[in-house]
């Protein structure tokens, strides 16, 4: 834990001005004395920290409680407060995230800057499919949240700079990466719970994709738009199943390799199916 002197810095968690802020070695943000520990500022990298070195006390308990808890539990010494389902901060982060995803949705209608011409020519088609894309993204994040809440954990969406940058770059590049942020989870959780929360996101996209695909055969649906929705949903599922870094796939792979492999294969098959049929 390094201390850096920087007058007038604000704690990233509570906003209090601190003369001697502490830099978190995991997420790189600055905090006051009360929030300097990863568990006290809902550090997004906390799950990794705990995986690398489980505290010695928990190791002792594993042998006794092996039949109950197979893996050593991950304890976040999180201060419980009166909690609401969401917060102003989360809504603010979600709106910015959704706006970035919406922009990527609009950019699907043409290479380079051609999509801007498409919006002018047929704004309703352009905005409705971009909205569908945004709904797919929000369902993914809310599935994580609902799942975390189900396990009694604190969960809020937060943008992250790498994700936002990749998403904004996607507006202009042919490869579309939509991951402006992550659902930050805190509370007492084991490997299985973390894996299940991560799995809720891509699973929602697989189910949505399948439903859109079925709906595209219905005579009342504009099949092209709905089929595009199916394609986008499965793309988001597949992208998030990448088993590295900040993606959900990393946590799912870590929890259960079979679940990861099955969902990855299903997504890949559906993607190929939607692209070529
Ligand atoms: Zn603070
Ligand atoms: Zn941190
Ligand atoms: Zn996710």
Coordinates of C-alpha atoms in Angstrom, one line a residue, residues 42 78-88 90 94 140-158 183-189 193-194 196-198 200-201:
X42 CA -16.0 -2.1 -3.2
X78 CA -18.1 -5.1 3.9
X79 CA -19.8 -2.7 6.1
X80 CA -23.5 -3.2 5.7
X81 CA -25.6 -0.1 5.5
X82 CA -29.3 0.5 4.9
X83 CA -29.4 -0.4 1.2
X84 CA -31.7 0.6 -1.6
X85 CA -32.0 -1.5 -4.8
X86 CA -30.1 1.2 -6.7
X87 CA -28.4 4.5 -6.2
X88 CA -28.1 7.8 -8.0
X90 CA -25.5 3.6 -10.4
X94 CA -25.9 3.1 -16.3
X140 CA -27.3 -8.5 -19.2
X141 CA -26.3 -6.1 -16.5
X142 CA -29.5 -6.3 -14.6
X143 CA -29.4 -10.1 -14.7
X144 CA -26.0 -9.9 -12.8
X145 CA -27.6 -7.5 -10.4
X146 CA -30.7 -9.6 -9.7
X147 CA -28.6 -12.7 -9.3
X148 CA -26.2 -10.9 -6.8
X149 CA -29.2 -9.6 -4.8
X150 CA -30.6 -13.1 -4.8
X151 CA -27.4 -14.2 -3.0
X152 CA -27.8 -11.3 -0.5
X153 CA -24.9 -9.3 -2.0
X154 CA -24.4 -5.6 -2.7
X155 CA -24.2 -5.0 -6.5
X156 CA -24.0 -1.9 -8.5
X157 CA -23.0 -1.1 -12.1
X158 CA -19.9 1.0 -12.6
X183 CA -21.4 -5.0 -12.1
X184 CA -19.3 -4.5 -8.9
X185 CA -20.3 -7.0 -6.3
X186 CA -19.5 -7.0 -2.6
X187 CA -20.4 -9.2 0.4
X188 CA -19.7 -12.8 1.5
X189 CA -19.5 -15.1 -1.5
X193 CA -21.8 -17.8 -6.1
X194 CA -19.4 -15.5 -8.0
X196 CA -23.3 -18.0 -10.9
X197 CA -23.6 -14.2 -10.8
X198 CA -21.2 -14.0 -13.7
X200 CA -26.5 -14.8 -15.2
X201 CA -25.4 -12.2 -17.8

